[in-house]
Coordinates of C-alpha atoms in Angstrom, one line a residue:
Chain T
M1 CA -9.1 19.0 -4.0
N2 CA -6.2 17.1 -5.4
F3 CA -8.1 15.2 -8.1
P4 CA -5.9 16.7 -10.9
V5 CA -2.7 15.5 -9.2
L6 CA -4.2 12.0 -8.8
L7 CA -5.5 11.9 -12.4
G8 CA -2.1 13.1 -13.7
K9 CA -0.4 10.3 -11.8
E10 CA -2.9 7.7 -13.2
L11 CA -2.5 8.8 -16.8
T12 CA 1.3 8.9 -16.5
E13 CA 1.2 5.4 -15.0
Q14 CA -0.9 4.1 -17.9
W15 CA 1.7 5.6 -20.3
R16 CA 4.9 4.5 -18.4
T17 CA 3.7 1.0 -17.7
Y18 CA 2.8 0.6 -21.4
R19 CA -0.8 -0.3 -20.7
F20 CA -2.0 2.6 -22.8
L21 CA 0.2 1.4 -25.7
V22 CA -1.0 -2.2 -25.4
I23 CA -4.7 -1.1 -25.4
V24 CA -4.2 1.1 -28.4
V25 CA -2.3 -1.6 -30.3
V26 CA -5.0 -4.3 -29.5
F27 CA -7.9 -2.0 -30.4
V28 CA -6.4 -0.5 -33.6
A29 CA -5.0 -3.9 -34.8
F30 CA -8.1 -6.1 -34.1
A31 CA -11.0 -3.7 -34.4
G32 CA -9.5 -0.9 -36.6
L33 CA -7.4 -2.8 -39.2
L34 CA -8.7 -6.3 -39.2
S35 CA -12.4 -5.5 -39.4
P36 CA -12.5 -4.1 -42.9
I37 CA -9.8 -6.5 -44.2
V38 CA -11.6 -9.7 -42.8
A39 CA -15.0 -8.5 -44.0
K40 CA -13.5 -8.1 -47.5
L41 CA -11.4 -11.2 -47.6
A42 CA -13.5 -13.8 -45.7
P43 CA -15.8 -14.6 -48.6
E44 CA -12.8 -14.9 -51.0
L45 CA -11.1 -17.1 -48.6
L46 CA -14.1 -19.4 -48.2
K47 CA -14.4 -19.7 -52.0
S48 CA -10.8 -20.5 -52.5
M49 CA -10.9 -23.2 -49.8
A50 CA -13.9 -24.8 -51.4
S51 CA -12.4 -24.9 -54.8
S52 CA -9.1 -26.2 -53.5
S53 CA -10.9 -29.2 -51.9
G54 CA -11.4 -30.6 -55.4
Q55 CA -15.1 -31.2 -54.9
M56 CA -17.9 -29.6 -56.9
V57 CA -19.2 -27.3 -54.2
I58 CA -21.1 -24.3 -55.2
I59 CA -20.9 -21.6 -52.7
Q60 CA -22.9 -18.5 -53.3
L61 CA -21.9 -15.7 -51.1
P62 CA -23.3 -12.2 -51.3
E63 CA -20.8 -9.5 -52.0
P64 CA -19.4 -8.1 -48.7
T65 CA -20.8 -4.8 -47.7
V66 CA -19.9 -2.1 -45.1
A67 CA -22.5 -3.7 -42.8
D68 CA -20.2 -6.8 -42.6
V69 CA -17.3 -4.5 -41.6
I70 CA -19.4 -3.0 -38.8
A71 CA -20.5 -6.5 -37.7
Q72 CA -16.8 -7.5 -37.6
F73 CA -15.8 -4.3 -35.8
L74 CA -18.5 -4.9 -33.1
K75 CA -17.5 -8.5 -32.8
N76 CA -13.9 -7.7 -32.3
L77 CA -14.6 -5.0 -29.7
T78 CA -17.0 -7.1 -27.7
Q79 CA -14.7 -10.1 -27.5
I80 CA -11.0 -9.2 -27.7
G81 CA -11.8 -5.6 -26.6
V82 CA -13.6 -6.7 -23.5
I83 CA -10.9 -9.3 -22.5
A84 CA -8.2 -6.7 -23.0
L85 CA -10.2 -4.3 -20.9
I86 CA -10.7 -6.7 -18.0
L87 CA -7.0 -7.6 -18.1
V88 CA -5.9 -4.0 -17.9
A89 CA -8.5 -2.8 -15.4
M90 CA -8.7 -5.7 -13.0
G91 CA -5.7 -4.6 -10.9
T92 CA -6.5 -0.9 -10.8
V93 CA -7.7 -0.8 -7.2
A94 CA -6.8 -4.3 -6.0
L95 CA -3.1 -4.0 -6.8
E96 CA -2.8 -0.7 -4.8
R97 CA -4.3 -2.4 -1.8
E98 CA -2.3 -5.6 -2.2
R99 CA 1.0 -3.7 -2.6
G100 CA 0.3 -1.1 0.1
T101 CA 0.5 1.9 -2.1
A102 CA -3.2 2.7 -1.3
A103 CA -2.2 3.1 2.4
T104 CA 0.8 5.3 1.4
V105 CA -1.4 7.7 -0.6
L106 CA -4.5 7.5 1.6
S107 CA -2.5 8.6 4.6
K108 CA -2.0 11.9 2.8
P109 CA -4.9 14.5 2.5
V110 CA -6.6 12.4 -0.2
S111 CA -10.2 11.4 -0.1
R112 CA -11.1 7.9 -1.1
L113 CA -13.6 9.3 -3.5
S114 CA -11.0 11.3 -5.4
F115 CA -8.7 8.3 -5.3
L116 CA -11.3 6.1 -7.0
L117 CA -12.6 8.8 -9.4
A118 CA -9.1 9.6 -10.7
K119 CA -8.5 5.9 -11.5
F120 CA -11.8 5.4 -13.3
T121 CA -11.4 8.7 -15.2
A122 CA -8.0 7.7 -16.4
L123 CA -9.1 4.3 -17.5
T124 CA -12.1 5.8 -19.3
L125 CA -9.8 8.3 -21.1
V126 CA -7.4 5.5 -22.1
F127 CA -10.2 3.3 -23.5
A128 CA -12.0 6.3 -25.2
V129 CA -8.8 7.3 -27.0
S130 CA -8.0 3.7 -28.0
L131 CA -11.6 3.2 -29.3
A132 CA -11.5 6.6 -31.1
L133 CA -8.2 5.6 -32.9
A134 CA -9.6 2.1 -33.7
A135 CA -12.8 3.6 -35.1
A136 CA -10.8 6.2 -37.2
V137 CA -8.6 3.5 -38.6
C138 CA -11.6 1.2 -39.4
Y139 CA -13.4 4.1 -41.0
Y140 CA -10.4 5.0 -43.2
Y141 CA -9.7 1.4 -44.4
T142 CA -13.4 0.8 -45.0
V143 CA -13.6 3.8 -47.3
V144 CA -10.4 2.7 -49.0
I145 CA -11.5 -0.9 -49.5
F146 CA -15.3 -0.4 -50.0
G147 CA -15.4 3.1 -51.3
Y148 CA -18.0 4.4 -48.8
L149 CA -19.1 4.3 -45.2
D150 CA -21.8 6.6 -43.7
A151 CA -19.9 8.6 -41.1
G152 CA -23.1 9.4 -39.1
I153 CA -24.1 5.7 -38.8
F154 CA -20.5 4.7 -38.0
L155 CA -20.3 7.4 -35.3
R156 CA -23.5 6.2 -33.6
V157 CA -22.3 2.6 -33.8
S158 CA -19.0 3.5 -32.3
L159 CA -20.7 5.5 -29.5
L160 CA -22.9 2.5 -28.6
A161 CA -19.8 0.2 -28.6
A162 CA -18.0 2.8 -26.4
L163 CA -20.9 2.7 -23.9
Y164 CA -20.8 -1.2 -24.0
L165 CA -17.1 -1.1 -23.2
W166 CA -17.7 1.5 -20.5
V167 CA -20.2 -0.8 -18.7
W168 CA -17.6 -3.6 -18.6
L169 CA -15.0 -1.2 -17.5
A170 CA -17.2 -0.1 -14.6
V171 CA -18.0 -3.7 -13.7
T172 CA -14.3 -4.6 -13.7
F173 CA -13.6 -1.5 -11.6
L174 CA -16.2 -2.6 -9.1
C175 CA -14.7 -6.1 -8.9
S176 CA -11.2 -4.5 -8.4
A177 CA -12.5 -2.5 -5.5
L178 CA -14.0 -5.6 -4.0
F179 CA -10.9 -7.8 -3.8
K180 CA -7.3 -7.4 -2.7
S181 CA -6.3 -9.9 -5.5
Q182 CA -6.4 -8.7 -9.1
I183 CA -6.9 -12.4 -10.3
A184 CA -10.1 -12.7 -8.2
A185 CA -11.3 -9.3 -9.5
G186 CA -10.6 -10.3 -13.1
S187 CA -12.2 -13.7 -12.7
L188 CA -15.4 -12.2 -11.3
A189 CA -15.6 -9.6 -14.0
F190 CA -15.1 -12.2 -16.7
G191 CA -17.7 -14.4 -15.0
G192 CA -20.1 -11.4 -15.2
Y193 CA -19.3 -11.0 -18.9
V194 CA -20.0 -14.6 -19.6
G195 CA -23.1 -14.6 -17.4
S196 CA -24.5 -11.6 -19.2
S197 CA -23.9 -13.3 -22.6
L198 CA -25.8 -16.4 -21.3
L199 CA -28.6 -14.2 -19.9
S200 CA -29.1 -12.5 -23.2
I201 CA -30.8 -15.6 -24.6
V202 CA -33.7 -14.9 -22.2
P203 CA -36.1 -12.7 -24.2
Q204 CA -37.6 -10.9 -21.2
V205 CA -34.2 -9.6 -20.0
K206 CA -32.1 -9.3 -23.1
D207 CA -33.3 -5.7 -23.9
Y208 CA -32.0 -4.5 -20.6
L209 CA -28.5 -6.0 -20.9
P210 CA -25.4 -4.2 -22.3
G211 CA -25.6 -6.7 -25.2
A212 CA -28.7 -4.9 -26.5
L213 CA -26.4 -1.9 -27.3
I214 CA -24.4 -4.1 -29.7
E215 CA -27.6 -5.6 -31.2
G216 CA -28.9 -2.1 -31.7
A217 CA -25.6 -1.0 -33.3
G218 CA -25.9 -3.9 -35.7
K219 CA -29.4 -2.9 -36.7
L220 CA -28.2 0.7 -37.3
S221 CA -25.5 -0.5 -39.7
L222 CA -28.3 -2.2 -41.7
D223 CA -30.3 1.0 -41.8
A224 CA -33.0 -0.9 -39.8
P225 CA -34.9 0.9 -37.0
A226 CA -33.1 0.4 -33.7
D227 CA -34.6 1.3 -30.3
V228 CA -31.6 1.5 -28.0
G229 CA -33.1 4.0 -25.6
R230 CA -33.8 1.4 -22.9
A231 CA -30.4 -0.2 -23.3
V232 CA -28.6 3.1 -23.1
T233 CA -30.5 4.1 -20.0
M234 CA -29.8 0.7 -18.4
S235 CA -26.1 0.8 -19.3
L236 CA -25.7 4.3 -17.9
A237 CA -27.5 3.2 -14.7
M238 CA -25.2 0.2 -14.5
V239 CA -22.1 2.4 -14.7
A240 CA -23.4 4.7 -12.0
I241 CA -24.4 1.8 -9.7
C242 CA -21.0 0.1 -10.2
L243 CA -19.2 3.3 -9.2
I244 CA -21.4 4.0 -6.2
V245 CA -21.1 0.4 -4.9
A246 CA -17.3 0.5 -5.6
Y247 CA -17.0 3.7 -3.5
H248 CA -19.1 2.3 -0.6
I249 CA -17.1 -0.9 -0.5
F250 CA -13.8 0.8 -0.8
E251 CA -14.7 3.4 1.9
R252 CA -15.1 0.5 4.4
H253 CA -11.8 -1.2 3.6
E254 CA -9.1 -1.1 6.2
L255 CA -5.7 -0.4 4.8
Chain L
M1 CA -0.1 19.2 26.3
A2 CA -0.5 15.8 24.7
A3 CA 0.0 15.5 20.9
I4 CA -1.4 11.9 20.9
V5 CA -4.0 10.5 23.2
C6 CA -5.6 7.1 23.2
K7 CA -8.5 6.1 25.5
K8 CA -9.3 2.5 25.8
L9 CA -8.3 2.0 22.1
T10 CA -9.2 -1.6 21.1
K11 CA -8.9 -3.6 17.9
H12 CA -10.1 -7.1 17.4
Y13 CA -9.4 -9.1 14.2
G14 CA -12.1 -11.7 14.5
P15 CA -11.2 -13.7 17.6
V16 CA -7.7 -12.3 17.7
V17 CA -7.1 -9.3 20.0
G18 CA -4.8 -6.8 18.2
L19 CA -5.0 -4.1 20.8
D20 CA -6.6 -4.3 24.2
G21 CA -7.8 -1.1 25.7
L22 CA -4.7 1.0 25.1
D23 CA -4.5 4.2 27.2
L24 CA -1.7 6.5 26.1
A25 CA -0.7 10.1 26.2
V26 CA 2.3 11.3 24.3
P27 CA 3.5 14.9 25.2
E28 CA 3.9 17.4 22.4
G29 CA 7.5 17.7 21.1
S30 CA 8.6 14.4 22.5
I31 CA 10.2 11.4 20.7
F32 CA 8.2 8.5 21.9
G33 CA 9.6 5.0 21.6
F34 CA 6.9 2.4 21.2
L35 CA 8.5 -0.9 22.1
G36 CA 7.2 -4.4 22.0
P37 CA 7.9 -7.8 20.7
N38 CA 6.7 -8.9 17.2
G39 CA 2.9 -9.1 17.1
A40 CA 2.5 -7.0 20.3
G41 CA 0.2 -4.4 18.5
K42 CA 2.6 -1.7 17.5
T43 CA 1.6 -1.5 13.8
T44 CA -2.1 -1.8 14.7
T45 CA -1.8 1.2 17.1
I46 CA -0.2 3.3 14.4
R47 CA -2.8 2.3 11.7
L48 CA -5.6 3.2 14.2
L49 CA -3.9 6.5 15.1
I50 CA -3.8 7.6 11.4
G51 CA -7.3 6.4 10.6
L52 CA -6.3 3.7 8.2
C53 CA -8.3 1.1 10.2
R54 CA -11.4 1.2 12.4
P55 CA -11.2 0.7 16.1
T56 CA -13.4 -2.0 17.7
A57 CA -13.8 0.3 20.7
G58 CA -12.2 3.4 22.2
R59 CA -11.1 6.8 20.9
A60 CA -8.0 8.6 19.9
W61 CA -6.8 12.2 19.3
V62 CA -3.8 13.3 17.3
A63 CA -2.6 16.9 17.0
G64 CA -5.8 18.1 18.7
Q65 CA -8.2 16.3 16.3
E66 CA -10.2 13.2 17.0
V67 CA -9.1 10.4 14.7
V68 CA -12.0 9.2 12.5
F69 CA -11.6 6.2 10.3
G70 CA -11.3 7.2 6.6
N71 CA -11.4 11.0 7.3
Q72 CA -8.4 12.7 5.7
A73 CA -8.7 16.0 7.5
L74 CA -6.1 14.9 10.1
H75 CA -3.6 13.9 7.3
T76 CA -2.4 17.4 6.6
R77 CA -0.9 17.4 10.1
I78 CA 0.8 14.1 10.2
G79 CA 3.5 12.2 8.4
Y80 CA 3.5 8.4 8.2
L81 CA 6.2 5.8 7.4
A82 CA 4.8 2.3 7.0
E83 CA 6.7 -0.7 8.3
E84 CA 7.3 -1.8 4.7
P85 CA 6.8 1.5 2.7
A86 CA 5.2 0.9 -0.7
F87 CA 5.8 3.1 -3.7
Y88 CA 5.0 3.2 -7.4
R89 CA 7.9 1.3 -8.9
W90 CA 7.7 3.1 -12.2
M91 CA 8.3 6.5 -10.6
T92 CA 11.7 7.9 -9.8
G93 CA 12.5 8.9 -6.2
R94 CA 12.3 12.6 -7.1
E95 CA 9.0 12.1 -8.9
F96 CA 7.5 10.3 -5.9
L97 CA 8.4 13.1 -3.6
I98 CA 7.0 15.7 -6.0
Y99 CA 3.8 13.7 -6.3
V100 CA 3.4 13.5 -2.5
G101 CA 4.2 17.2 -2.1
R102 CA 1.5 18.1 -4.6
L103 CA -1.0 16.0 -2.7
F104 CA -0.2 18.3 0.2
G105 CA -0.8 21.3 -2.0
L106 CA 2.8 22.3 -2.4
G107 CA 4.1 23.6 -5.7
G108 CA 6.6 25.7 -7.6
G109 CA 9.9 26.7 -6.0
E110 CA 8.8 25.8 -2.5
L111 CA 8.2 22.1 -3.6
T112 CA 11.4 21.9 -5.5
R113 CA 13.4 23.2 -2.6
R114 CA 11.7 20.9 -0.1
V115 CA 12.3 17.9 -2.4
D116 CA 16.0 18.7 -2.9
E117 CA 16.3 19.1 0.9
L118 CA 14.7 15.8 1.6
L119 CA 16.6 13.9 -1.1
E120 CA 19.8 15.2 0.5
L121 CA 18.6 14.3 4.0
A122 CA 17.8 10.8 2.8
D123 CA 21.1 10.5 0.9
L124 CA 19.2 9.8 -2.3
G125 CA 20.6 12.7 -4.3
A126 CA 22.5 10.4 -6.7
A127 CA 19.6 8.0 -7.1
A128 CA 16.9 10.7 -7.4
K129 CA 16.4 10.1 -11.1
R130 CA 16.4 6.3 -10.9
R131 CA 13.2 4.3 -10.9
I132 CA 12.1 3.2 -7.4
G133 CA 11.8 -0.4 -8.8
G134 CA 15.6 -0.5 -8.8
Y135 CA 16.1 0.8 -5.3
S136 CA 17.4 -1.4 -2.5
R137 CA 15.3 -2.0 0.6
G138 CA 17.4 0.5 2.6
M139 CA 16.9 3.2 -0.2
R140 CA 13.2 2.6 -0.1
Q141 CA 13.2 3.0 3.6
R142 CA 15.0 6.3 3.4
L143 CA 12.6 7.5 0.7
G144 CA 9.8 6.5 3.0
I145 CA 11.2 8.7 5.7
A146 CA 11.6 11.6 3.3
Q147 CA 8.1 11.4 2.0
A148 CA 6.7 11.2 5.6
M149 CA 8.4 14.6 6.3
I150 CA 7.5 16.5 3.2
N151 CA 4.7 18.5 4.8
R152 CA 6.8 19.3 7.9
P153 CA 4.2 17.5 10.0
P154 CA 3.7 18.4 13.7
V155 CA 3.2 14.6 14.4
L156 CA 5.3 12.0 12.7
F157 CA 4.5 8.3 12.9
L158 CA 7.4 6.0 12.1
D159 CA 6.8 2.3 12.0
E160 CA 10.1 0.5 12.4
P161 CA 12.1 3.4 10.7
C162 CA 15.5 1.7 11.0
S163 CA 14.7 -1.7 9.7
A164 CA 16.5 -2.6 6.5
L165 CA 19.1 0.2 7.0
D166 CA 22.8 -0.4 6.9
P167 CA 24.8 0.8 9.9
I168 CA 25.6 4.2 8.3
G169 CA 22.1 4.7 7.1
H170 CA 20.8 3.6 10.5
K171 CA 23.0 6.2 12.3
E172 CA 22.0 9.0 9.9
I173 CA 18.3 8.3 10.3
L174 CA 18.5 8.3 14.0
E175 CA 20.3 11.6 13.8
V176 CA 17.5 13.0 11.7
I177 CA 14.9 11.7 14.2
A178 CA 16.9 13.1 17.2
H179 CA 17.1 16.5 15.4
L180 CA 13.3 16.7 15.4
Q181 CA 13.1 16.8 19.1
G182 CA 11.2 19.8 20.2
Q183 CA 10.0 20.6 16.6
A184 CA 7.7 17.7 16.1
T185 CA 6.2 14.9 18.1
V186 CA 7.6 11.6 16.9
F187 CA 5.8 8.3 17.5
M188 CA 8.4 5.6 16.7
S189 CA 7.6 1.9 16.9
T190 CA 10.6 -0.4 17.1
H191 CA 12.0 -3.5 18.6
I192 CA 15.5 -2.2 18.4
L193 CA 16.1 -1.2 22.0
A194 CA 19.4 0.6 21.3
D195 CA 17.6 3.0 19.0
V196 CA 15.2 3.9 21.7
E197 CA 18.0 4.5 24.1
R198 CA 19.7 6.8 21.6
V199 CA 16.9 9.0 20.5
C200 CA 13.7 8.6 22.6
D201 CA 12.9 10.6 25.7
I202 CA 9.7 8.7 26.6
V203 CA 9.1 5.0 26.2
G204 CA 6.0 2.9 26.1
I205 CA 6.2 -0.9 26.2
I206 CA 3.4 -2.9 24.7
D207 CA 2.8 -6.6 24.9
H208 CA -0.1 -8.7 23.7
G209 CA -2.0 -5.6 22.8
R210 CA -1.7 -4.0 26.2
L211 CA 0.5 -1.2 27.5
V212 CA 2.8 -2.6 30.1
V213 CA 4.4 0.7 31.1
Q214 CA 4.9 4.2 29.9
A215 CA 7.5 6.5 31.4
P216 CA 10.5 8.6 30.7
L217 CA 13.5 6.5 29.8
E218 CA 15.5 7.4 33.0
E219 CA 12.6 6.7 35.2
L220 CA 12.1 3.3 33.6
R221 CA 15.7 2.4 34.3
E222 CA 15.5 3.5 37.9
R223 CA 12.1 1.9 38.5
Y224 CA 12.4 -1.4 36.7
A225 CA 15.9 -2.4 36.0
A226 CA 17.7 -4.5 38.6
P227 CA 21.3 -3.5 39.2
V228 CA 23.7 -5.5 37.1
F229 CA 27.2 -6.5 38.3
L230 CA 29.8 -7.2 35.6
V231 CA 32.5 -9.6 36.8
K232 CA 35.3 -10.4 34.4
L233 CA 37.5 -13.3 35.4
E234 CA 40.5 -15.3 34.1
A235 CA 38.6 -18.6 33.9
N236 CA 37.4 -21.3 31.5
D237 CA 33.8 -21.9 30.7
R238 CA 33.4 -24.8 33.1
Q239 CA 34.8 -22.7 36.0
L240 CA 32.5 -19.8 35.1
T241 CA 29.5 -22.1 34.9
T242 CA 30.3 -23.6 38.3
L243 CA 30.6 -20.2 39.9
A244 CA 27.4 -19.0 38.2
D245 CA 25.5 -22.0 39.5
S246 CA 26.6 -21.5 43.0
L247 CA 25.8 -17.8 42.9
H248 CA 22.3 -18.4 41.4
K249 CA 21.3 -20.4 44.5
L250 CA 21.8 -17.4 46.7
P251 CA 18.6 -15.5 47.7
W252 CA 19.9 -12.0 46.8
V253 CA 20.9 -13.1 43.3
G254 CA 18.4 -12.9 40.4
R255 CA 19.6 -14.0 37.0
V256 CA 23.2 -14.9 36.2
E257 CA 24.4 -14.7 32.6
V258 CA 27.7 -16.4 31.6
G259 CA 29.6 -14.7 28.8
E260 CA 33.2 -15.0 27.5
N261 CA 35.4 -14.7 30.6
Q262 CA 32.6 -12.8 32.4
L263 CA 29.5 -13.1 34.4
R264 CA 26.5 -10.6 34.5
L265 CA 24.7 -10.9 37.7
F266 CA 21.3 -9.2 38.4
A267 CA 21.0 -8.4 42.1
R268 CA 17.7 -8.7 44.0
D269 CA 19.2 -7.0 47.0
L270 CA 21.8 -4.3 46.0
A271 CA 23.3 -3.8 49.4
M272 CA 23.7 -7.5 50.0
A273 CA 25.3 -7.9 46.6
K274 CA 27.7 -5.1 47.1
R275 CA 28.8 -6.6 50.4
E276 CA 28.9 -10.3 49.5
L277 CA 29.8 -10.6 45.8
P278 CA 33.5 -9.5 46.1
K279 CA 34.0 -12.0 49.0
L280 CA 32.5 -14.9 46.9
V281 CA 34.7 -14.0 43.9
A282 CA 37.8 -14.0 46.1
V283 CA 36.8 -17.4 47.6
S284 CA 36.4 -18.9 44.2
G285 CA 40.1 -18.7 43.7
L286 CA 39.7 -17.2 40.2
T287 CA 41.7 -14.1 39.1
L288 CA 39.5 -11.0 39.0
L289 CA 40.2 -8.9 35.9
R290 CA 37.3 -6.4 36.2
Y291 CA 34.5 -5.7 38.6
E292 CA 31.8 -3.0 38.0
L293 CA 28.3 -2.1 38.9
A294 CA 26.8 -1.5 35.4
M295 CA 24.0 0.8 34.4
P296 CA 21.0 -1.3 33.6
S297 CA 20.1 -1.2 29.9
L298 CA 16.7 -0.7 28.4
E299 CA 17.0 -4.3 27.2
D300 CA 17.1 -5.4 30.9
V301 CA 14.0 -3.4 31.6
F302 CA 12.2 -4.6 28.6
V303 CA 13.0 -8.3 29.2
R304 CA 12.0 -8.0 32.8
L305 CA 8.7 -6.2 32.1
V306 CA 7.6 -8.4 29.2
E307 CA 8.6 -11.6 31.1
R308 CA 6.7 -10.4 34.1
E309 CA 3.5 -10.0 32.0
R310 CA 3.7 -13.5 30.6

């Protein structure tokens, strides 16, 4: 079993090709740093814009709270975070087929299952570390700016966000195993992301979509009851299905 | 005993026939030259033999094991160089060889020694710590040969191993391949006939996905190559062409090629040619500089066989 050798190569590749650095910077900057700052400054900004317009506009905004920080954190992760994720993961299998490196490696004693699992594990680790760093930075600045943030709630919110990102990672990975072109893989994954957002307006299905994780996380931040059990189960099932289908498709590809 | 056996191996790509019922047996320890024009089915055969693509029909065995698409069990016993070898551009040459060695379960001092040995063999010692992305095509080709040999495979598949090499690299790689004779079975596809003549002991010629012939090199020459007469004359192009045209009309003459100050004449009837040709040259009034009955080359055999098939 040469899974550790393959995983080592994948992690080194993420590091040497600066993908890991890019993901960390995007997550930490947008989700970690900007979330508490934007939550704090947005109301001030709105007020100053209204007063500078010279008209008598009375805007009454509630004082920003940590719930606003979490909402901003979730928004940044589910938008910029997902786009960054698709861009980084879309070539993971497709590029190896397109460039011929898959044929080089798979003519050695390497199973296709190990080949795929090493790639998915490496991507999962890269995004998990990036999200953990972003969450730590966000937590720190929220405590500095707002004085308090419930660590338990924030941890649960972060875990739900992590699962949400993991679903889109698995979907992108599946798309990458489907096509030889990373652009085609990325476009299909992005289409799935947009399609899922559109589907979430249908009440009968929205509780089963990954978006329900983020809705649940939002409720948690407001101390409201959030039943995310069904969404968590569905999301884990989606990850498993994506991986199984990716394997069965990749197993049939001629190289 | 045969190291590679194909029985009715067939591959269709939609309506296109890539390989058409290939029957082949390559003896153990031989260097097998797999010759054919572009698109004849050489690369398809190799990809089928290492299990990277699925046959439409037929079966194959390599190193005593049946080839099964996607099954990597065979891969511990083979080495493979692709026609255009692909690498991770961010790795250095040494890192790539270490990576491949580890995939074969090598490690420690054994791996380091093997990597050093192969880097020297591939003349990549000085570039070992440079990124592969900066390698020339020839360097990548040499690295490809090195990685194919890391596990000392009993069967080595080389798809056009000498393409992209400069003359010195070309000669060195051929020497490496020749050195493997008796130690490993080498299945080498190429369209460079001179390479086959230099290193291969058995030749298979493939065209349009079908095996035209398989035989030891000497036997091929004897069986299929028409005798060639080389006649060097002191004459201009017009005189040579006139003579070639008159010779071509004779029933015992096959093809006549006009070169610089010389004619190459392929005889249909050797005895007749030996008797008649000197007389005809004398009658032409041209000064004879050289006259010899040349050994037929593999190129002559190849052209003749492939043309006959078409």
